[in-house]
mmCIF file of C-alpha atoms in Angstrom:
data_model
loop_
_atom_site.group_PDB
_atom_site.id
_atom_site.type_symbol
_atom_site.label_atom_id
_atom_site.label_comp_id
_atom_site.label_asym_id
_atom_site.label_seq_id
_atom_site.Cartn_x
_atom_site.Cartn_y
_atom_site.Cartn_z
ATOM 1 C CA UNK A 1 0.000 0.000 0.000
ATOM 2 C CA UNK A 2 2.846 2.297 0.794
ATOM 3 C CA UNK A 3 4.360 1.884 -2.665
ATOM 4 C CA UNK A 4 1.075 2.578 -4.378
ATOM 5 C CA UNK A 5 0.676 5.832 -2.427
ATOM 6 C CA UNK A 6 4.195 7.044 -3.271
ATOM 7 C CA UNK A 7 3.658 6.384 -6.946
ATOM 8 C CA UNK A 8 0.432 8.333 -6.936
ATOM 9 C CA UNK A 9 2.132 11.320 -5.252
ATOM 10 C CA UNK A 10 4.881 11.346 -7.861
ATOM 11 C CA UNK A 11 2.413 11.358 -10.751
ATOM 12 C CA UNK A 12 0.457 14.203 -9.180
ATOM 13 C CA UNK A 13 3.602 16.372 -8.922
ATOM 14 C CA UNK A 14 4.478 15.808 -12.603
ATOM 15 C CA UNK A 15 0.997 16.761 -13.705
ATOM 16 C CA UNK A 16 1.185 20.016 -11.751
ATOM 17 C CA UNK A 17 4.527 20.947 -13.293
ATOM 18 C CA UNK A 18 3.217 20.294 -16.835
ATOM 19 C CA UNK A 19 0.183 22.504 -16.309
ATOM 20 C CA UNK A 20 2.281 25.347 -14.898
ATOM 21 C CA UNK A 21 4.647 25.333 -17.918
ATOM 22 C CA UNK A 22 1.731 25.221 -20.356
ATOM 23 C CA UNK A 23 0.062 28.205 -18.710
ATOM 24 C CA UNK A 24 3.309 30.233 -18.785
ATOM 25 C CA UNK A 25 3.822 29.602 -22.508
ATOM 26 C CA UNK A 26 0.247 30.573 -23.193
ATOM 27 C CA UNK A 27 0.667 33.870 -21.335
ATOM 28 C CA UNK A 28 3.827 34.802 -23.206
ATOM 29 C CA UNK A 29 2.280 33.971 -26.574
ATOM 30 C CA UNK A 30 -0.714 36.075 -25.711
ATOM 31 C CA UNK A 31 1.486 39.052 -24.799
ATOM 32 C CA UNK A 32 3.415 38.958 -28.091
ATOM 33 C CA UNK A 33 0.240 38.580 -30.121
ATOM 34 C CA UNK A 34 -1.665 41.352 -28.348
ATOM 35 C CA UNK A 35 1.195 43.922 -28.437
ATOM 36 C CA UNK A 36 3.109 43.593 -31.720
ATOM 37 C CA UNK A 37 6.221 45.746 -32.224
ATOM 38 C CA UNK A 38 5.548 49.090 -33.949
ATOM 39 C CA UNK A 39 6.407 49.320 -37.631
ATOM 40 C CA UNK A 40 9.381 51.569 -38.545
ATOM 41 C CA UNK A 41 8.306 55.135 -39.327
ATOM 42 C CA UNK A 42 9.280 57.054 -42.480
ATOM 43 C CA UNK A 43 10.849 59.952 -40.551
ATOM 44 C CA UNK A 44 13.174 57.687 -38.680
ATOM 45 C CA UNK A 45 14.322 56.046 -41.853
ATOM 46 C CA UNK A 46 14.881 59.392 -43.618
ATOM 47 C CA UNK A 47 16.900 60.800 -40.704
ATOM 48 C CA UNK A 48 18.894 57.636 -40.540
ATOM 49 C CA UNK A 49 19.585 57.929 -44.250
ATOM 50 C CA UNK A 50 20.647 61.555 -43.822
ATOM 51 C CA UNK A 51 22.955 60.615 -40.964
ATOM 52 C CA UNK A 52 24.438 57.819 -42.979
ATOM 53 C CA UNK A 53 24.917 60.105 -45.978
ATOM 54 C CA UNK A 54 26.539 62.874 -43.887
ATOM 55 C CA UNK A 55 28.826 60.471 -42.126
ATOM 56 C CA UNK A 56 30.005 59.104 -45.420
ATOM 57 C CA UNK A 57 33.532 60.379 -46.378
ATOM 58 C CA UNK A 58 33.640 63.063 -49.129
ATOM 59 C CA UNK A 59 34.833 62.218 -52.542
ATOM 60 C CA UNK A 60 38.557 62.960 -53.018
ATOM 61 C CA UNK A 61 38.481 63.021 -56.772
ATOM 62 C CA UNK A 62 39.505 66.438 -58.360
ATOM 63 C CA UNK A 63 39.222 67.620 -61.917
ATOM 64 C CA UNK A 64 42.364 68.143 -64.082
ATOM 65 C CA UNK A 65 41.699 71.905 -64.384
ATOM 66 C CA UNK A 66 41.749 72.340 -60.592
ATOM 67 C CA UNK A 67 45.035 70.488 -60.304
ATOM 68 C CA UNK A 68 46.582 72.699 -63.008
ATOM 69 C CA UNK A 69 45.443 75.864 -61.221
ATOM 70 C CA UNK A 70 47.018 74.652 -57.994
ATOM 71 C CA UNK A 71 50.289 73.967 -59.776
ATOM 72 C CA UNK A 72 50.286 77.455 -61.317
ATOM 73 C CA UNK A 73 49.547 79.076 -57.951
ATOM 74 C CA UNK A 74 52.378 77.237 -56.244
ATOM 75 C CA UNK A 75 54.736 78.169 -59.084
ATOM 76 C CA UNK A 76 53.896 81.895 -58.795
ATOM 77 C CA UNK A 77 54.263 81.809 -55.017
ATOM 78 C CA UNK A 78 57.730 80.315 -55.423
ATOM 79 C CA UNK A 79 58.709 83.000 -57.913
ATOM 80 C CA UNK A 80 57.483 85.776 -55.616
ATOM 81 C CA UNK A 81 60.028 84.697 -53.016
ATOM 82 C CA UNK A 82 62.821 85.835 -55.359
ATOM 83 C CA UNK A 83 61.297 89.252 -56.176
ATOM 84 C CA UNK A 84 63.013 91.105 -53.248
ATOM 85 C CA UNK A 85 66.370 89.736 -54.359
ATOM 86 C CA UNK A 86 65.829 90.937 -57.932
ATOM 87 C CA UNK A 87 64.752 94.416 -56.778
ATOM 88 C CA UNK A 88 67.730 94.904 -54.445
ATOM 89 C CA UNK A 89 70.107 93.651 -57.138
ATOM 90 C CA UNK A 90 68.667 96.226 -59.545
ATOM 91 C CA UNK A 91 69.136 99.013 -56.992
ATOM 92 C CA UNK A 92 72.767 98.026 -56.532
ATOM 93 C CA UNK A 93 73.358 98.106 -60.293
ATOM 94 C CA UNK A 94 71.628 101.500 -60.494
ATOM 95 C CA UNK A 95 74.075 102.872 -57.904
ATOM 96 C CA UNK A 96 76.968 101.763 -60.115
ATOM 97 C CA UNK A 97 75.576 103.830 -63.006
ATOM 98 C CA UNK A 98 75.040 106.769 -60.652
ATOM 99 C CA UNK A 99 78.658 106.505 -59.559
ATOM 100 C CA UNK A 100 79.909 106.710 -63.151
ATOM 101 C CA UNK A 101 77.724 109.754 -63.850
ATOM 102 C CA UNK A 102 78.952 111.476 -60.682
ATOM 103 C CA UNK A 103 82.602 110.863 -61.625
ATOM 104 C CA UNK A 104 82.022 112.432 -65.058
ATOM 105 C CA UNK A 105 80.220 115.416 -63.516
ATOM 106 C CA UNK A 106 82.993 116.159 -61.005
ATOM 107 C CA UNK A 107 85.672 115.783 -63.678
ATOM 108 C CA UNK A 108 83.742 118.209 -65.893
ATOM 109 C CA UNK A 109 83.567 120.777 -63.098
ATOM 110 C CA UNK A 110 87.242 120.418 -62.258
ATOM 111 C CA UNK A 111 88.225 120.841 -65.897
ATOM 112 C CA UNK A 112 86.192 124.035 -66.292
ATOM 113 C CA UNK A 113 87.458 125.508 -63.015
ATOM 114 C CA UNK A 114 91.016 124.912 -64.159
ATOM 115 C CA UNK A 115 90.533 126.756 -67.439
ATOM 116 C CA UNK A 116 91.551 130.372 -68.042
ATOM 117 C CA UNK A 117 89.196 132.886 -66.339
ATOM 118 C CA UNK A 118 86.924 135.074 -68.454
ATOM 119 C CA UNK A 119 86.959 138.853 -68.221
ATOM 120 C CA UNK A 120 83.775 140.272 -66.728
ATOM 121 C CA UNK A 121 83.392 142.936 -69.404
ATOM 122 C CA UNK A 122 82.804 140.163 -71.952
ATOM 123 C CA UNK A 123 79.812 138.676 -70.146
ATOM 124 C CA UNK A 124 76.525 139.334 -71.883
ATOM 125 C CA UNK A 125 73.301 138.319 -70.114
ATOM 126 C CA UNK A 126 71.425 138.219 -73.404
ATOM 127 C CA UNK A 127 73.548 135.364 -74.719
ATOM 128 C CA UNK A 128 71.875 131.993 -75.132
ATOM 129 C CA UNK A 129 74.831 129.968 -73.885
ATOM 130 C CA UNK A 130 74.582 130.750 -70.170
ATOM 131 C CA UNK A 131 74.614 127.019 -69.420
ATOM 132 C CA UNK A 132 77.925 126.760 -71.254
ATOM 133 C CA UNK A 133 79.394 129.399 -68.908
ATOM 134 C CA UNK A 134 78.495 127.519 -65.727
ATOM 135 C CA UNK A 135 81.505 126.639 -63.549
ATOM 136 C CA UNK A 136 83.723 129.008 -65.534
ATOM 137 C CA UNK A 137 85.835 131.436 -63.532
ATOM 138 C CA UNK A 138 85.339 135.143 -64.235
ATOM 139 C CA UNK A 139 87.165 138.302 -63.115
ATOM 140 C CA UNK A 140 84.796 141.251 -62.689
ATOM 141 C CA UNK A 141 85.284 144.906 -61.811
ATOM 142 C CA UNK A 142 82.552 147.200 -60.591
ATOM 143 C CA UNK A 143 80.751 148.418 -57.467
ATOM 144 C CA UNK A 144 78.345 146.729 -55.053
ATOM 145 C CA UNK A 145 74.868 148.145 -54.557
ATOM 146 C CA UNK A 146 74.610 147.409 -50.829
ATOM 147 C CA UNK A 147 71.070 148.724 -50.470
ATOM 148 C CA UNK A 148 69.712 145.879 -52.623
ATOM 149 C CA UNK A 149 71.403 143.012 -50.793
ATOM 150 C CA UNK A 150 69.506 139.738 -50.407
ATOM 151 C CA UNK A 151 69.974 137.286 -47.517
ATOM 152 C CA UNK A 152 69.430 133.615 -48.347
ATOM 153 C CA UNK A 153 69.151 131.202 -45.467
ATOM 154 C CA UNK A 154 69.468 130.065 -42.823
ATOM 155 C CA UNK A 155 72.681 128.288 -43.806
ATOM 156 C CA UNK A 156 74.900 126.592 -41.254
ATOM 157 C CA UNK A 157 78.686 126.717 -41.222
ATOM 158 C CA UNK A 158 81.167 124.885 -39.018
ATOM 159 C CA UNK A 159 83.840 127.152 -37.545
ATOM 160 C CA UNK A 160 86.471 125.513 -35.301
ATOM 161 C CA UNK A 161 84.150 122.576 -34.708
ATOM 162 C CA UNK A 162 81.229 124.818 -33.716
ATOM 163 C CA UNK A 163 78.198 124.998 -36.012
ATOM 164 C CA UNK A 164 76.709 128.460 -36.414
ATOM 165 C CA UNK A 165 73.689 129.564 -38.430
ATOM 166 C CA UNK A 166 73.942 132.398 -40.894
ATOM 167 C CA UNK A 167 73.035 133.571 -44.390
ATOM 168 C CA UNK A 168 74.413 133.881 -47.895
ATOM 169 C CA UNK A 169 74.797 137.523 -48.911
ATOM 170 C CA UNK A 170 73.816 138.225 -52.534
ATOM 171 C CA UNK A 171 74.395 141.779 -53.801
ATOM 172 C CA UNK A 172 74.047 143.343 -57.267
ATOM 173 C CA UNK A 173 77.405 144.228 -58.820
ATOM 174 C CA UNK A 174 76.969 147.399 -60.870
ATOM 175 C CA UNK A 175 79.065 148.698 -63.796
ATOM 176 C CA UNK A 176 81.128 151.881 -63.578
ATOM 177 C CA UNK A 177 80.294 154.507 -66.204
ATOM 178 C CA UNK A 178 82.994 155.279 -68.742
ATOM 179 C CA UNK A 179 85.134 152.375 -67.528
ATOM 180 C CA UNK A 180 85.709 149.757 -70.221
ATOM 181 C CA UNK A 181 87.260 147.291 -67.754
ATOM 182 C CA UNK A 182 84.162 147.059 -65.554
ATOM 183 C CA UNK A 183 81.188 144.834 -66.181
ATOM 184 C CA UNK A 184 78.970 146.162 -68.936
ATOM 185 C CA UNK A 185 75.709 145.091 -67.264
ATOM 186 C CA UNK A 186 74.727 144.359 -63.648
ATOM 187 C CA UNK A 187 75.343 140.871 -62.288
ATOM 188 C CA UNK A 188 74.394 139.123 -59.041
ATOM 189 C CA UNK A 189 77.243 138.106 -56.748
ATOM 190 C CA UNK A 190 77.024 135.639 -53.884
ATOM 191 C CA UNK A 191 79.617 137.272 -51.669
ATOM 192 C CA UNK A 192 79.698 134.425 -49.152
ATOM 193 C CA UNK A 193 78.484 133.500 -45.698
ATOM 194 C CA UNK A 194 77.791 135.885 -42.823
ATOM 195 C CA UNK A 195 76.648 134.988 -39.271
ATOM 196 C CA UNK A 196 73.161 135.765 -38.069
ATOM 197 C CA UNK A 197 74.446 138.528 -35.795
ATOM 198 C CA UNK A 198 75.901 140.356 -38.794
ATOM 199 C CA UNK A 199 72.705 140.470 -40.792
ATOM 200 C CA UNK A 200 71.435 143.686 -39.223
ATOM 201 C CA UNK A 201 74.891 145.225 -38.925
ATOM 202 C CA UNK A 202 75.978 144.582 -42.480
ATOM 203 C CA UNK A 203 73.713 147.147 -44.168
ATOM 204 C CA UNK A 204 75.877 150.221 -44.520
ATOM 205 C CA UNK A 205 76.709 152.906 -47.027
ATOM 206 C CA UNK A 206 79.417 151.777 -49.460
ATOM 207 C CA UNK A 207 82.783 153.462 -49.185
ATOM 208 C CA UNK A 208 82.609 154.533 -52.802
ATOM 209 C CA UNK A 209 79.293 156.268 -52.207
ATOM 210 C CA UNK A 210 80.793 158.016 -49.196
ATOM 211 C CA UNK A 211 83.671 159.184 -51.364
ATOM 212 C CA UNK A 212 81.274 160.482 -53.981
ATOM 213 C CA UNK A 213 79.161 162.293 -51.381
ATOM 214 C CA UNK A 214 82.233 163.851 -49.747
ATOM 215 C CA UNK A 215 83.524 164.915 -53.138
ATOM 216 C CA UNK A 216 80.153 166.418 -54.012
ATOM 217 C CA UNK A 217 79.980 168.345 -50.708
ATOM 218 C CA UNK A 218 83.553 169.631 -51.046
ATOM 219 C CA UNK A 219 82.914 170.728 -54.614
ATOM 220 C CA UNK A 220 79.764 172.560 -53.490
ATOM 221 C CA UNK A 221 81.753 174.408 -50.821
ATOM 222 C CA UNK A 222 84.403 175.353 -53.359
ATOM 223 C CA UNK A 223 81.701 176.670 -55.673
ATOM 224 C CA UNK A 224 80.323 178.842 -52.910
ATOM 225 C CA UNK A 225 83.779 180.223 -52.071
ATOM 226 C CA UNK A 226 84.581 180.890 -55.694
ATOM 227 C CA UNK A 227 81.295 182.708 -56.172
ATOM 228 C CA UNK A 228 82.028 184.986 -53.170
ATOM 229 C CA UNK A 229 85.592 185.526 -54.383
ATOM 230 C CA UNK A 230 84.418 186.450 -57.859
ATOM 231 C CA UNK A 231 81.965 188.901 -56.302
ATOM 232 C CA UNK A 232 84.626 190.808 -54.267
ATOM 233 C CA UNK A 233 87.668 190.306 -56.470
ATOM 234 C CA UNK A 234 88.369 192.351 -59.529
ATOM 235 C CA UNK A 235 90.354 189.534 -61.143
ATOM 236 C CA UNK A 236 88.361 186.385 -60.440
ATOM 237 C CA UNK A 237 90.192 183.058 -60.739
ATOM 238 C CA UNK A 238 88.674 180.270 -62.700
ATOM 239 C CA UNK A 239 88.738 177.117 -60.557
ATOM 240 C CA UNK A 240 88.460 173.838 -62.404
ATOM 241 C CA UNK A 241 86.405 171.208 -60.663
ATOM 242 C CA UNK A 242 88.264 167.922 -60.535
ATOM 243 C CA UNK A 243 86.471 164.794 -59.321
ATOM 244 C CA UNK A 244 88.820 161.900 -58.548
ATOM 245 C CA UNK A 245 87.938 158.661 -60.346
ATOM 246 C CA UNK A 246 86.129 155.928 -58.417
ATOM 247 C CA UNK A 247 88.293 152.885 -57.635
ATOM 248 C CA UNK A 248 86.468 149.765 -58.844
ATOM 249 C CA UNK A 249 86.340 146.554 -56.837
ATOM 250 C CA UNK A 250 87.704 143.379 -58.370
ATOM 251 C CA UNK A 251 86.180 139.997 -57.589
ATOM 252 C CA UNK A 252 86.920 136.477 -58.802
ATOM 253 C CA UNK A 253 83.902 134.233 -59.060
ATOM 254 C CA UNK A 254 82.367 131.215 -60.733
ATOM 255 C CA UNK A 255 79.259 131.354 -62.905
ATOM 256 C CA UNK A 256 76.445 129.343 -61.313
ATOM 257 C CA UNK A 257 72.739 128.749 -61.770
ATOM 258 C CA UNK A 258 69.710 128.564 -59.511
ATOM 259 C CA UNK A 259 69.543 126.007 -56.722
ATOM 260 C CA UNK A 260 67.186 123.037 -56.915
ATOM 261 C CA UNK A 261 65.461 122.870 -53.531
ATOM 262 C CA UNK A 262 64.216 119.625 -52.043
ATOM 263 C CA UNK A 263 60.592 119.014 -51.109
ATOM 264 C CA UNK A 264 61.373 119.920 -47.489
ATOM 265 C CA UNK A 265 62.576 123.472 -48.301
ATOM 266 C CA UNK A 266 59.843 126.145 -47.977
ATOM 267 C CA UNK A 267 58.981 128.404 -50.871
ATOM 268 C CA UNK A 268 60.587 131.834 -51.125
ATOM 269 C CA UNK A 269 58.550 134.857 -50.068
ATOM 270 C CA UNK A 270 59.998 137.956 -51.764
ATOM 271 C CA UNK A 271 57.342 140.242 -50.264
ATOM 272 C CA UNK A 272 58.597 139.539 -46.729
ATOM 273 C CA UNK A 273 62.275 139.232 -47.818
ATOM 274 C CA UNK A 274 62.452 135.546 -46.878
ATOM 275 C CA UNK A 275 64.719 133.595 -49.184
ATOM 276 C CA UNK A 276 65.368 129.926 -48.436
ATOM 277 C CA UNK A 277 67.163 129.001 -51.658
ATOM 278 C CA UNK A 278 68.807 130.778 -54.581
ATOM 279 C CA UNK A 279 66.308 131.547 -57.345
ATOM 280 C CA UNK A 280 68.224 133.758 -59.772
ATOM 281 C CA UNK A 281 65.271 135.097 -61.847
ATOM 282 C CA UNK A 282 63.226 135.908 -58.726
ATOM 283 C CA UNK A 283 66.158 137.600 -56.956
ATOM 284 C CA UNK A 284 67.006 139.610 -60.066
ATOM 285 C CA UNK A 285 63.380 140.695 -60.397
ATOM 286 C CA UNK A 286 63.333 141.807 -56.748
ATOM 287 C CA UNK A 287 66.515 143.846 -57.277
ATOM 288 C CA UNK A 288 65.060 145.523 -60.351
ATOM 289 C CA UNK A 289 67.284 143.626 -62.795
ATOM 290 C CA UNK A 290 66.435 141.487 -65.833
ATOM 291 C CA UNK A 291 65.553 137.861 -65.133
ATOM 292 C CA UNK A 292 68.439 136.642 -67.305
ATOM 293 C CA UNK A 293 71.008 138.379 -65.082
ATOM 294 C CA UNK A 294 74.217 136.399 -64.642
ATOM 295 C CA UNK A 295 74.815 134.979 -61.158
ATOM 296 C CA UNK A 296 78.303 134.215 -59.836
ATOM 297 C CA UNK A 297 79.712 132.958 -56.533
ATOM 298 C CA UNK A 298 82.716 134.761 -55.090
ATOM 299 C CA UNK A 299 85.714 132.457 -54.519
ATOM 300 C CA UNK A 300 88.277 135.162 -53.767
ATOM 301 C CA UNK A 301 90.599 133.877 -51.051
ATOM 302 C CA UNK A 302 92.053 137.296 -50.199
ATOM 303 C CA UNK A 303 89.894 138.055 -47.162
ATOM 304 C CA UNK A 304 90.572 141.206 -45.184
ATOM 305 C CA UNK A 305 91.492 140.157 -41.609
ATOM 306 C CA UNK A 306 89.914 143.311 -40.185
ATOM 307 C CA UNK A 307 86.639 142.494 -41.965
ATOM 308 C CA UNK A 308 86.428 138.671 -42.118
ATOM 309 C CA UNK A 309 82.807 138.577 -43.265
ATOM 310 C CA UNK A 310 81.375 137.638 -45.644
ATOM 311 C CA UNK A 311 83.355 134.395 -46.047
ATOM 312 C CA UNK A 312 83.662 133.508 -49.762
ATOM 313 C CA UNK A 313 83.075 129.972 -50.924
ATOM 314 C CA UNK A 314 85.967 127.586 -51.184
ATOM 315 C CA UNK A 315 86.660 126.569 -54.782
ATOM 316 C CA UNK A 316 87.119 122.965 -53.644
ATOM 317 C CA UNK A 317 83.492 122.898 -52.508
ATOM 318 C CA UNK A 318 82.423 123.223 -56.138
ATOM 319 C CA UNK A 319 84.040 119.896 -57.033
ATOM 320 C CA UNK A 320 82.410 118.131 -54.104
ATOM 321 C CA UNK A 321 78.915 116.745 -53.856
ATOM 322 C CA UNK A 322 76.627 115.680 -51.048
ATOM 323 C CA UNK A 323 76.914 112.111 -52.395
ATOM 324 C CA UNK A 324 80.426 111.333 -53.604
ATOM 325 C CA UNK A 325 81.420 108.362 -55.819
ATOM 326 C CA UNK A 326 82.663 106.450 -52.773
ATOM 327 C CA UNK A 327 79.219 106.803 -51.203
ATOM 328 C CA UNK A 328 77.619 105.291 -54.308
ATOM 329 C CA UNK A 329 80.070 102.385 -54.026
ATOM 330 C CA UNK A 330 79.066 101.829 -50.399
ATOM 331 C CA UNK A 331 75.400 101.867 -51.383
ATOM 332 C CA UNK A 332 76.127 99.302 -54.109
ATOM 333 C CA UNK A 333 77.793 96.944 -51.626
ATOM 334 C CA UNK A 334 74.838 97.318 -49.247
ATOM 335 C CA UNK A 335 72.223 96.532 -51.916
ATOM 336 C CA UNK A 336 74.155 93.569 -53.305
ATOM 337 C CA UNK A 337 74.621 92.118 -49.807
ATOM 338 C CA UNK A 338 70.912 92.463 -49.107
ATOM 339 C CA UNK A 339 70.086 90.844 -52.451
ATOM 340 C CA UNK A 340 72.321 87.857 -51.693
ATOM 341 C CA UNK A 341 70.783 87.464 -48.229
ATOM 342 C CA UNK A 342 67.130 87.468 -49.332
ATOM 343 C CA UNK A 343 67.896 85.194 -52.310
ATOM 344 C CA UNK A 344 69.582 82.669 -50.024
ATOM 345 C CA UNK A 345 66.598 82.777 -47.663
ATOM 346 C CA UNK A 346 64.213 82.095 -50.566
ATOM 347 C CA UNK A 347 66.383 79.182 -51.736
ATOM 348 C CA UNK A 348 66.438 77.667 -48.263
ATOM 349 C CA UNK A 349 62.673 78.042 -48.045
ATOM 350 C CA UNK A 350 62.125 76.054 -51.256
ATOM 351 C CA UNK A 351 64.647 73.299 -50.538
ATOM 352 C CA UNK A 352 63.059 69.971 -49.451
ATOM 353 C CA UNK A 353 63.467 69.339 -45.762
ATOM 354 C CA UNK A 354 65.567 66.322 -44.772
ATOM 355 C CA UNK A 355 63.699 63.972 -42.429
ATOM 356 C CA UNK A 356 65.876 62.403 -39.760
ATOM 357 C CA UNK A 357 65.798 58.627 -39.287
#
C-alpha cells in the first residue's frame, strides 16, 4: 500500500509541473500577439539615411583643371620669393651707373674751373649759352649796390668745430660809367656766408658812395667860395672842378645757376624778404634787374682780416657733392649684400626638408 501511495504522489507532482509550464507559454504567446512591435516610421528612416549620408567620407576626386590651377599658384608663389632679391640687385646696379655719372660730372667741373678765367666785361646776359658758362671762372670789376642786398638762409657753417647759423649775402654788382674794364651790365654776386648777428649790422653805405658824397659836398663848398671871391675880387680866378675817379672793386667768381630745392625746403617769399634758396630770376626781379642776369659765386681767397665777413666759398666745394662716388660704391655693396641674403633665404625656403631617421 505504501508503494502505491508514493507512486500516486509522484504522478500528481508531474501533472502540476506540466500545467504550470503550459500556462506560462500561453501567457507569453498572448502578450506577443496582443502587443506587436511598432512598424518603422518614415521619418526615422529618412533621418537615418541623412545621418548615414553625412557620415560618409567626401569624394577625393579632383578635376584636371583644378590640379593645373594649384600647380600654377604654387609656381607663382615660389617666384614671388625671389622678387626682393631681384629688386635689391637692380638698386645696386643703379648705384653703379650713378657713380659713373657722378665721376664724369665732377671731372667736368674740375676741368672748367682749371681753365683760363673770363673777363667780366665780356659777359653778356642776353647770350643763349649761359649754361655753357656755368663753372667758368670770371674776373669782374665794378661796385656793389649794398642797399639791394639779399639774404638767403638760414645756412649753417662749421667754424672751429662749432656749427653756427647764418646767411648767404647776394648783392648786385653794378658797372662803372665810362670804364671799359668794368662789367657792362649788372650781375648778381654771392659774396659768401655771414653769421646771423651780422645780418642787421651789415647794411651800410658803401665806401665809394661816401667818397662820392664827400667829393660832391667839397665841390659845393668850393663853388660857394669861388662865387664869393668872384663877387669881391676884380680879377676872379677860374677854378676847375676835378672829381677823382672811383676805384672799382675786383672779384673772382664762378658762374652758377639757380639752386634746386628739395621738397622739405619752404617756398621763397619775396614780399617779406624771406629767401630759403637761390632763385636767380626771382632775386634779379626783386633787385630791379632782368631775369636773365648772370649769377656768380665769389671764390676770392684774399679776405681782409679786419673784416672777415662775408666768407667767400671755397673753390674745392664746387668739385664736391653731397653724395660722392665712394658713397655710391658703399650703397652698391649694401644693396648687393641684401640681395644675396634674401635670395639665399628664398632658396632655403624652397629646398626639401631632410627627415631624420
